[in-house]
Amino acid sequence: MANDAPAVSDAPSPHSQSLADPFAPPADSSLWRKNFLLGAATASYQIEGAVNEDGRLPSIWDTFSAIPGKVLAGDTGAVACDHYHRWEADVDMLAGLGFEGYRLSIAWPRVMDTAGVPNRKGLEFYKRLLARLKEKGIATFVTLYHWDLPQHLEDRGGWLNRDTAYRFADYADLMSRELAGSVDGWMTLNEPWCSAYLGYGNGHHAPGLADARYATQAMHHLLLAHGLAMPVLRANDPASQKGVVANIGRGTANSGSAADQRAAHLFEVQHNAWILDPLLEGRYPRDLFELWPGTEPLVLDGDMQTVAAPLDFLGINYYFRTNVASDGAHGFREVPLQGVERTQMGWEVYPDGLRDLLIGFKATYRNLPPIYITENGMASDDKVIDGRVDDMQRISFLKRHLAAVDEAIKAGVEIRGYFLWSLMDNFEWAFGYERRFGVVHVDYATQKRTVKRSAELVSKFLKERKARRE
Ligand code: IFM
């Protein structure tokens, strides 16, 4: 087992509130609250590697990334951060930085064979990982589906096949029986918008299909899978919290014209209401089918009640806003704003969008559950220079988004915690390894981890906060 975690100082810093600290939240920020959890997130296919080890089956991302042209530079997740072998050092690093929570995902193809029989070796990996996190006092948040669908299920139609939802419920049953007691928060799905729209609507993600009718049907089966899994998780692991994670997008209108305002509304309908209305209100938004006429999915009696199973929390992932104008027909088109701050992904840095969406959801959904920000972060072209990575834009990004979270809390939204994306640089899907989202740098040739300046400052804050509580 590799054990080359970078050194992280344990000493609480006396200076974290000093003016020189570009990260430390102001004294009146809710982030200083005792019960506000601050953690880091990753996902199985993006970090684990070891795709052919210990009985793991192929996933749709193994297949997709092997197709020339689908992923930048032909990268795949075959090795990624080699976390499958380096997990102990990675947990030491996480704990050394002082993170209080860790959001990880389980690779479905690692833990079950094609007949649904448990794969003990795969299960043992997650059991050891979760046990070590618990030993270190880190709260564990586990996503069941972060996009690595077993390829054998895709071969039978993937999320276009209703049966996949039932197979997911079986998988949730296995995992919650095996891992009961070692998970603080279960999340059924990560970002169903990406699975359905990018995977089946425009083909940018695995499995690479492109038809709006596929997207809405895949979404329905994903949400059904979530709804079928919720009571199973409750029965098997009653003490944990259960929820689902949605990536939300802010759409702003390019002008005050009614047509552009409508375009911004439609942007948010397909990005947010497509997922949140069924989850929280048990129905699809009608405007979605104005935007994408003729794409109504096949919904059977009782499905929407299943989908709207009560949630203990809602996970929110937020990255950027999209400025849009009317496309002159029944939709919207993006009008990129000039002169705004952007990240390595080209995404606009727009913290107000997070605050405004959270406050808006509270007004829209009477039953909005407590929220965790389950992902937020940015990519930058980070380089190690003299052993250091000075990711100043990320520090400022995190500070401003955490301030937006604080503003939403002060406006009455119940937000219980925040997981930055990501603990370390990793396989960024169709963008391969070029885009670096980590607060820890990974040299993919050597697997050396280098703690970036952002992680040092978050760590300093976490240790200061801990010291104040003691
Ligand atoms: O890397 C992804 C993650 O897997 C899901 N949410 C968005 C991140 C950045 O694109």
Coordinates of C-alpha atoms and ligand atoms in Angstrom, one line a residue:
M1 CA 0.0 0.0 0.0
A2 CA 1.5 3.3 -1.0
N3 CA 1.9 5.7 1.9
D4 CA 3.2 8.9 0.5
A5 CA 0.8 11.5 1.9
P6 CA 2.2 15.0 1.7
A7 CA 3.1 16.5 5.1
V8 CA 0.3 18.7 6.6
S9 CA 0.9 20.7 9.7
D10 CA -1.5 19.9 12.6
A11 CA -0.7 23.1 14.5
P12 CA -3.7 25.5 14.7
S13 CA -2.7 28.8 13.2
P14 CA -3.0 31.9 15.3
H15 CA -3.3 34.0 12.2
S16 CA -6.4 32.7 10.3
Q17 CA -8.4 35.9 10.9
S18 CA -5.5 38.2 10.0
L19 CA -6.0 40.6 7.2
A20 CA -3.3 38.8 5.2
D21 CA -5.4 35.6 5.0
P22 CA -7.2 35.7 1.6
F23 CA -9.6 32.9 2.6
A24 CA -10.7 33.3 6.2
P25 CA -14.5 34.0 6.5
P26 CA -15.5 37.2 8.4
A27 CA -16.2 36.8 12.1
D28 CA -20.0 37.0 11.6
S29 CA -20.1 34.3 9.0
S30 CA -22.3 31.2 9.6
L31 CA -19.3 29.1 8.6
W32 CA -17.9 29.5 12.1
R33 CA -21.0 27.7 13.4
K34 CA -20.3 24.5 15.2
N35 CA -22.7 22.4 13.2
F36 CA -21.8 23.7 9.7
L37 CA -19.9 20.8 8.1
L38 CA -17.0 21.6 5.8
G39 CA -15.8 18.7 3.6
A40 CA -14.3 17.7 0.3
A41 CA -15.8 15.5 -2.5
T42 CA -14.6 13.0 -5.1
A43 CA -16.1 10.3 -7.2
S44 CA -15.2 6.7 -8.0
Y45 CA -14.4 6.7 -11.7
Q46 CA -12.6 10.1 -11.4
I47 CA -10.0 8.9 -8.8
E48 CA -9.9 5.1 -8.3
G49 CA -8.3 3.6 -11.4
A50 CA -7.8 -0.2 -11.0
V51 CA -10.6 -0.7 -13.5
N52 CA -9.7 -4.4 -14.1
E53 CA -8.9 -5.4 -10.5
D54 CA -10.6 -7.6 -8.0
G55 CA -13.5 -8.4 -10.2
R56 CA -14.6 -4.9 -11.2
L57 CA -16.7 -5.0 -14.4
P58 CA -16.5 -2.5 -17.2
S59 CA -18.6 0.7 -16.8
I60 CA -20.0 2.9 -19.5
W61 CA -17.1 5.3 -19.0
D62 CA -14.5 2.6 -19.7
T63 CA -16.3 2.0 -23.0
F64 CA -16.9 5.7 -23.8
S65 CA -13.4 6.9 -23.1
A66 CA -11.9 4.2 -25.2
I67 CA -13.7 5.6 -28.3
P68 CA -11.3 8.0 -30.1
G69 CA -12.4 11.6 -29.9
K70 CA -14.7 11.3 -26.9
V71 CA -12.3 12.4 -24.3
L72 CA -9.6 15.1 -24.6
A73 CA -6.2 13.6 -25.3
G74 CA -7.7 10.1 -25.3
D75 CA -7.5 10.0 -21.5
T76 CA -9.4 7.3 -19.6
G77 CA -10.0 6.5 -15.9
A78 CA -7.9 3.4 -16.1
V79 CA -5.3 4.7 -13.6
A80 CA -6.7 8.1 -12.6
C81 CA -5.3 9.0 -9.1
D82 CA -4.7 5.4 -8.3
H83 CA -6.8 5.9 -5.2
Y84 CA -7.8 2.2 -5.2
H85 CA -4.2 1.5 -4.1
R86 CA -3.4 4.8 -2.3
W87 CA -6.6 5.3 -0.3
E88 CA -4.9 5.1 3.1
A89 CA -2.5 7.9 2.3
D90 CA -5.3 9.9 0.7
V91 CA -7.4 9.5 3.9
D92 CA -4.4 10.6 6.0
M93 CA -4.1 13.6 3.8
L94 CA -7.8 14.5 4.1
A95 CA -7.7 14.1 7.8
G96 CA -4.4 16.0 8.1
L97 CA -6.0 18.9 6.3
G98 CA -8.7 18.9 8.9
F99 CA -11.7 18.2 6.7
E100 CA -14.7 17.2 8.7
G101 CA -16.6 15.4 6.0
Y102 CA -15.8 13.4 2.9
R103 CA -18.2 12.8 0.0
L104 CA -17.2 9.7 -2.1
S105 CA -19.0 7.5 -4.5
I106 CA -19.2 3.8 -4.9
A107 CA -18.5 2.1 -8.3
W108 CA -21.5 0.0 -9.0
P109 CA -19.5 -2.3 -11.3
R110 CA -17.0 -3.0 -8.5
V111 CA -19.5 -4.4 -6.1
M112 CA -21.9 -6.6 -8.1
D113 CA -21.5 -9.1 -10.9
T114 CA -23.8 -9.3 -13.9
A115 CA -26.3 -11.5 -12.1
G116 CA -26.4 -9.1 -9.1
V117 CA -24.2 -11.3 -6.9
P118 CA -22.1 -9.3 -4.5
N119 CA -18.4 -9.0 -5.3
R120 CA -16.8 -9.4 -1.8
K121 CA -13.4 -7.9 -2.9
G122 CA -15.1 -4.7 -4.1
L123 CA -17.3 -4.4 -1.0
E124 CA -14.2 -4.9 1.2
F125 CA -12.5 -1.9 -0.4
Y126 CA -15.4 0.4 0.6
K127 CA -15.7 -1.1 4.0
R128 CA -12.1 -0.5 4.8
L129 CA -12.2 3.0 3.4
L130 CA -15.3 4.0 5.4
A131 CA -13.9 2.3 8.6
R132 CA -10.7 4.4 8.3
L133 CA -12.7 7.6 7.7
K134 CA -14.7 6.9 10.8
E135 CA -11.6 6.2 12.8
K136 CA -10.4 9.6 11.8
G137 CA -13.6 11.2 12.9
I138 CA -14.6 12.2 9.3
A139 CA -18.4 12.3 8.5
T140 CA -19.0 10.0 5.5
F141 CA -21.3 11.0 2.6
V142 CA -21.7 8.2 0.0
T143 CA -23.2 8.6 -3.5
L144 CA -24.4 5.4 -5.0
Y145 CA -24.4 6.6 -8.6
H146 CA -21.9 9.1 -9.9
W147 CA -22.2 8.1 -13.6
D148 CA -20.3 4.7 -13.8
L149 CA -23.2 2.5 -14.9
P150 CA -22.1 -1.1 -15.4
Q151 CA -21.7 -1.6 -19.1
H152 CA -23.8 -4.8 -19.0
L153 CA -26.8 -2.7 -18.0
E154 CA -26.2 -0.2 -20.8
D155 CA -26.1 -3.2 -23.1
R156 CA -29.7 -3.9 -22.1
G157 CA -30.7 -0.2 -22.7
G158 CA -29.1 1.6 -19.7
W159 CA -31.3 4.3 -18.3
L160 CA -33.7 4.0 -21.3
N161 CA -34.7 0.6 -19.9
R162 CA -37.1 0.9 -16.9
D163 CA -35.6 -2.3 -15.5
T164 CA -32.3 -0.4 -14.7
A165 CA -34.3 1.5 -12.0
Y166 CA -35.1 -1.8 -10.3
R167 CA -31.5 -3.0 -10.7
F168 CA -30.5 0.2 -9.0
A169 CA -32.8 -0.5 -6.1
D170 CA -31.2 -3.9 -5.7
Y171 CA -27.8 -2.3 -5.7
A172 CA -28.9 0.2 -3.1
D173 CA -30.3 -2.6 -1.0
L174 CA -27.0 -4.5 -1.1
M175 CA -24.9 -1.5 -0.3
S176 CA -27.1 -0.3 2.6
R177 CA -27.2 -3.7 4.1
E178 CA -23.4 -4.1 3.9
L179 CA -22.5 -0.6 4.9
A180 CA -25.2 0.2 7.5
G181 CA -23.7 2.1 10.4
S182 CA -20.7 3.4 8.5
V183 CA -22.4 6.0 6.4
D184 CA -23.7 9.3 7.7
G185 CA -25.4 10.5 4.5
W186 CA -26.5 8.5 1.5
M187 CA -27.0 10.1 -1.8
T188 CA -28.8 8.0 -4.4
L189 CA -27.8 9.9 -7.6
N190 CA -25.3 12.5 -8.5
E191 CA -26.5 15.1 -11.0
P192 CA -29.2 13.3 -12.9
W193 CA -29.3 16.3 -15.3
C194 CA -25.8 15.3 -16.5
S195 CA -26.6 11.6 -16.7
A196 CA -29.8 12.2 -18.7
Y197 CA -28.9 15.3 -20.8
L198 CA -25.2 14.9 -21.5
G199 CA -25.4 11.1 -21.6
Y200 CA -28.6 10.6 -23.6
G201 CA -29.6 14.1 -24.9
N202 CA -26.4 15.6 -26.5
G203 CA -24.0 12.7 -26.3
H204 CA -21.1 14.5 -24.7
H205 CA -21.0 12.0 -21.9
A206 CA -21.3 8.2 -21.7
P207 CA -23.1 6.4 -23.2
G208 CA -23.0 9.1 -25.9
L209 CA -26.6 9.0 -27.2
A210 CA -28.2 12.2 -28.6
D211 CA -31.9 12.6 -28.7
A212 CA -34.1 14.8 -26.5
R213 CA -36.7 12.0 -26.1
Y214 CA -34.0 9.7 -24.8
A215 CA -33.0 12.4 -22.3
T216 CA -36.4 12.8 -20.8
Q217 CA -37.0 9.0 -20.6
A218 CA -33.6 8.4 -19.1
M219 CA -34.3 11.2 -16.6
H220 CA -37.6 9.5 -15.6
H221 CA -35.9 6.2 -15.0
L222 CA -33.1 7.8 -13.0
L223 CA -35.6 9.6 -10.8
L224 CA -37.6 6.4 -10.5
A225 CA -34.4 4.6 -9.4
H226 CA -33.9 7.3 -6.8
G227 CA -37.4 6.9 -5.5
L228 CA -37.3 3.1 -5.4
A229 CA -34.0 3.3 -3.5
M230 CA -35.1 5.7 -0.8
P231 CA -37.4 3.4 1.2
V232 CA -34.8 0.6 0.9
L233 CA -32.1 2.9 2.3
R234 CA -34.4 3.9 5.1
A235 CA -35.3 0.3 6.0
N236 CA -31.7 -0.9 6.0
D237 CA -29.9 2.0 7.6
P238 CA -32.4 4.0 9.6
A239 CA -29.8 6.2 11.5
S240 CA -28.3 7.8 8.4
Q241 CA -29.6 10.8 6.4
K242 CA -30.8 10.1 2.8
G243 CA -31.0 12.4 -0.2
V244 CA -30.1 13.1 -3.8
V245 CA -27.7 15.5 -5.5
A246 CA -28.8 18.0 -8.2
N247 CA -26.5 20.3 -10.2
I248 CA -28.3 23.6 -10.5
G249 CA -27.7 26.3 -13.1
R250 CA -28.4 30.0 -13.0
G251 CA -29.9 31.4 -16.2
T252 CA -29.9 35.2 -16.7
A253 CA -31.6 37.1 -19.5
N254 CA -29.5 39.0 -22.0
S255 CA -32.0 41.9 -22.0
G256 CA -35.1 43.1 -20.2
S257 CA -37.3 42.0 -23.2
A258 CA -40.1 39.6 -22.4
A259 CA -38.7 37.1 -24.8
D260 CA -35.3 37.1 -23.2
Q261 CA -36.8 36.9 -19.7
R262 CA -38.8 33.9 -20.9
A263 CA -35.6 32.3 -22.3
A264 CA -33.9 32.6 -19.0
H265 CA -36.9 31.0 -17.3
L266 CA -36.8 28.1 -19.8
F267 CA -33.1 27.7 -19.2
E268 CA -33.8 27.2 -15.5
V269 CA -36.8 25.0 -16.1
Q270 CA -34.6 22.5 -18.1
H271 CA -31.7 22.8 -15.7
N272 CA -33.4 22.9 -12.3
A273 CA -37.2 22.4 -12.4
W274 CA -36.9 19.3 -14.6
I275 CA -35.3 17.6 -11.6
L276 CA -36.6 19.5 -8.5
D277 CA -40.3 19.6 -9.5
P278 CA -40.6 15.8 -9.7
L279 CA -38.6 15.3 -6.6
L280 CA -40.4 17.8 -4.5
E281 CA -43.8 18.2 -6.1
G282 CA -44.3 14.9 -7.9
R283 CA -44.7 16.3 -11.4
Y284 CA -42.7 17.4 -14.4
P285 CA -42.8 21.1 -15.2
R286 CA -45.2 21.7 -18.2
D287 CA -42.9 24.3 -19.7
L288 CA -40.2 21.7 -20.2
F289 CA -42.3 20.2 -23.0
E290 CA -42.8 23.7 -24.5
L291 CA -39.1 23.8 -24.8
W292 CA -38.7 20.2 -26.0
P293 CA -42.1 19.4 -27.7
G294 CA -43.0 15.8 -28.1
T295 CA -40.5 14.5 -25.5
E296 CA -43.0 13.5 -22.7
P297 CA -41.6 10.4 -21.1
L298 CA -43.6 7.2 -20.5
V299 CA -44.7 7.5 -16.9
L300 CA -46.6 4.6 -15.2
D301 CA -49.3 5.0 -12.6
G302 CA -47.7 5.6 -9.2
D303 CA -44.3 6.6 -10.6
M304 CA -44.5 10.2 -9.6
Q305 CA -45.4 9.3 -6.0
T306 CA -42.4 7.0 -5.9
V307 CA -40.1 9.7 -7.3
A308 CA -41.3 12.2 -4.7
A309 CA -40.3 10.1 -1.7
P310 CA -39.5 12.4 1.3
L311 CA -35.9 13.6 1.4
D312 CA -33.8 14.2 4.6
F313 CA -31.7 16.6 2.6
L314 CA -31.1 17.9 -0.9
G315 CA -27.5 18.0 -2.3
I316 CA -26.8 21.0 -4.4
N317 CA -23.9 21.3 -6.9
Y318 CA -23.2 24.7 -8.3
Y319 CA -20.6 26.0 -10.7
F320 CA -21.6 28.9 -13.0
R321 CA -24.3 30.9 -14.7
T322 CA -25.4 31.0 -18.3
N323 CA -26.6 34.2 -20.0
V324 CA -29.3 33.5 -22.5
A325 CA -31.5 35.2 -25.1
S326 CA -34.6 34.0 -26.9
D327 CA -33.8 31.8 -29.9
G328 CA -36.7 33.3 -31.8
A329 CA -38.7 30.1 -31.5
H330 CA -39.6 28.3 -28.3
G331 CA -36.2 28.1 -26.6
F332 CA -33.1 29.9 -25.6
R333 CA -29.6 30.4 -26.9
E334 CA -26.5 31.2 -24.9
V335 CA -25.0 34.7 -25.2
P336 CA -21.7 34.6 -23.5
L337 CA -20.9 37.7 -21.5
Q338 CA -17.7 39.5 -22.4
G339 CA -15.2 40.8 -19.8
V340 CA -16.4 38.5 -17.0
E341 CA -14.1 36.3 -14.8
R342 CA -13.9 32.7 -16.1
T343 CA -12.3 29.5 -15.0
Q344 CA -10.1 27.0 -17.0
M345 CA -13.4 25.4 -18.1
G346 CA -14.6 28.7 -19.5
W347 CA -17.3 28.8 -16.9
E348 CA -18.2 32.3 -15.5
V349 CA -17.4 32.9 -11.8
Y350 CA -20.8 34.0 -10.5
P351 CA -21.3 33.4 -6.7
D352 CA -24.5 35.5 -6.6
G353 CA -26.2 32.8 -8.7
L354 CA -25.7 30.3 -5.9
R355 CA -27.3 32.6 -3.4
D356 CA -30.1 33.6 -5.6
L357 CA -31.0 30.1 -6.6
L358 CA -31.0 28.8 -3.0
I359 CA -33.2 31.7 -1.9
G360 CA -35.5 31.1 -4.9
F361 CA -35.9 27.4 -4.2
K362 CA -36.9 28.2 -0.6
A363 CA -39.6 30.5 -2.0
T364 CA -40.7 28.0 -4.7
Y365 CA -40.7 24.7 -2.8
R366 CA -42.7 24.7 0.4
N367 CA -41.2 21.4 1.4
L368 CA -37.6 22.2 0.5
P369 CA -35.5 19.9 2.6
P370 CA -32.3 21.0 4.5
I371 CA -29.5 21.5 2.0
Y372 CA -25.9 20.4 1.7
I373 CA -23.8 22.1 -1.0
T374 CA -22.3 18.8 -2.2
E375 CA -20.0 20.3 -4.8
N376 CA -18.6 23.7 -5.7
G377 CA -15.2 24.6 -7.0
M378 CA -13.2 25.5 -10.1
A379 CA -10.6 24.3 -12.5
S380 CA -7.4 26.1 -13.1
D381 CA -4.2 25.2 -15.0
D382 CA -2.2 24.7 -11.8
K383 CA 1.5 24.1 -11.9
V384 CA 3.9 23.0 -9.2
I385 CA 6.6 25.6 -9.0
D386 CA 9.4 25.0 -6.4
G387 CA 7.2 22.5 -4.7
R388 CA 4.2 24.8 -4.3
V389 CA 0.9 25.6 -6.1
D390 CA -0.4 29.1 -5.7
D391 CA -4.0 28.8 -6.9
M392 CA -5.0 32.3 -5.9
Q393 CA -8.1 32.3 -8.2
R394 CA -9.5 29.2 -6.5
I395 CA -9.0 30.7 -3.0
S396 CA -10.9 33.8 -4.0
F397 CA -13.6 31.6 -5.8
L398 CA -14.1 29.5 -2.6
K399 CA -14.2 32.5 -0.4
R400 CA -16.8 34.2 -2.5
H401 CA -19.0 31.1 -2.9
L402 CA -18.9 30.4 0.8
A403 CA -19.9 34.1 1.4
A404 CA -22.9 33.4 -1.0
V405 CA -23.8 30.4 1.1
D406 CA -23.6 32.5 4.3
E407 CA -25.9 35.1 2.7
A408 CA -28.5 32.4 1.8
I409 CA -28.3 31.0 5.4
K410 CA -28.9 34.5 6.7
A411 CA -31.9 34.8 4.3
G412 CA -33.4 31.8 6.0
V413 CA -32.3 28.8 3.9
E414 CA -31.3 25.8 6.0
I415 CA -27.8 24.8 4.7
R416 CA -26.0 22.2 6.8
G417 CA -22.6 22.0 5.1
Y418 CA -20.4 22.5 2.0
F419 CA -18.1 20.0 0.2
L420 CA -15.6 21.6 -2.1
W421 CA -15.0 19.9 -5.5
S422 CA -12.6 18.4 -5.4
L423 CA -10.2 17.0 -2.8
M424 CA -7.6 16.3 -5.6
D425 CA -7.2 16.8 -9.3
N426 CA -8.8 14.0 -11.2
F427 CA -10.4 12.6 -14.4
E428 CA -12.6 15.4 -15.5
W429 CA -14.8 13.3 -17.8
A430 CA -14.8 14.5 -21.4
F431 CA -11.9 16.9 -20.5
G432 CA -9.7 14.1 -19.2
Y433 CA -6.8 15.2 -16.9
E434 CA -6.2 18.6 -18.4
R435 CA -8.7 20.4 -16.2
R436 CA -7.6 20.6 -12.6
F437 CA -10.4 21.0 -9.9
G438 CA -8.4 19.7 -6.9
V439 CA -7.3 21.6 -3.8
V440 CA -4.5 19.0 -3.9
H441 CA -2.4 18.8 -7.1
V442 CA -1.8 15.3 -8.6
D443 CA 1.2 14.6 -10.8
Y444 CA -0.2 11.8 -12.9
A445 CA 3.2 10.5 -14.0
T446 CA 4.4 9.9 -10.4
Q447 CA 1.1 10.1 -8.5
K448 CA 2.7 12.6 -6.2
R449 CA 0.1 14.7 -4.3
T450 CA 1.0 18.4 -3.6
V451 CA -1.2 20.4 -1.3
K452 CA -2.2 23.6 -3.1
R453 CA -2.3 27.0 -1.3
S454 CA -6.1 26.8 -1.3
A455 CA -6.1 23.6 0.7
E456 CA -3.5 25.1 3.1
L457 CA -5.8 28.0 3.8
V458 CA -9.0 26.0 4.1
S459 CA -7.1 23.7 6.5
K460 CA -5.9 26.7 8.5
F461 CA -9.5 27.9 8.9
L462 CA -10.7 24.4 9.8
K463 CA -8.1 24.1 12.5
E464 CA -8.8 27.5 13.8
R465 CA -12.5 26.8 14.0
K466 CA -11.8 23.5 15.8
A467 CA -9.5 25.2 18.3
R468 CA -12.2 27.7 19.1
R469 CA -14.7 25.0 19.8
E470 CA -12.4 23.1 22.3
Ligands
IFM1 O1 -16.1 16.6 -12.0 C1 -17.5 16.9 -12.0 C2 -18.2 16.0 -11.1 O2 -18.0 14.7 -11.4 C3 -19.7 16.3 -11.2 N1 -20.0 17.7 -11.0 C4 -19.2 18.6 -11.7 C5 -17.7 18.4 -11.6 C6 -16.9 19.4 -12.4 O3 -17.3 19.3 -13.8

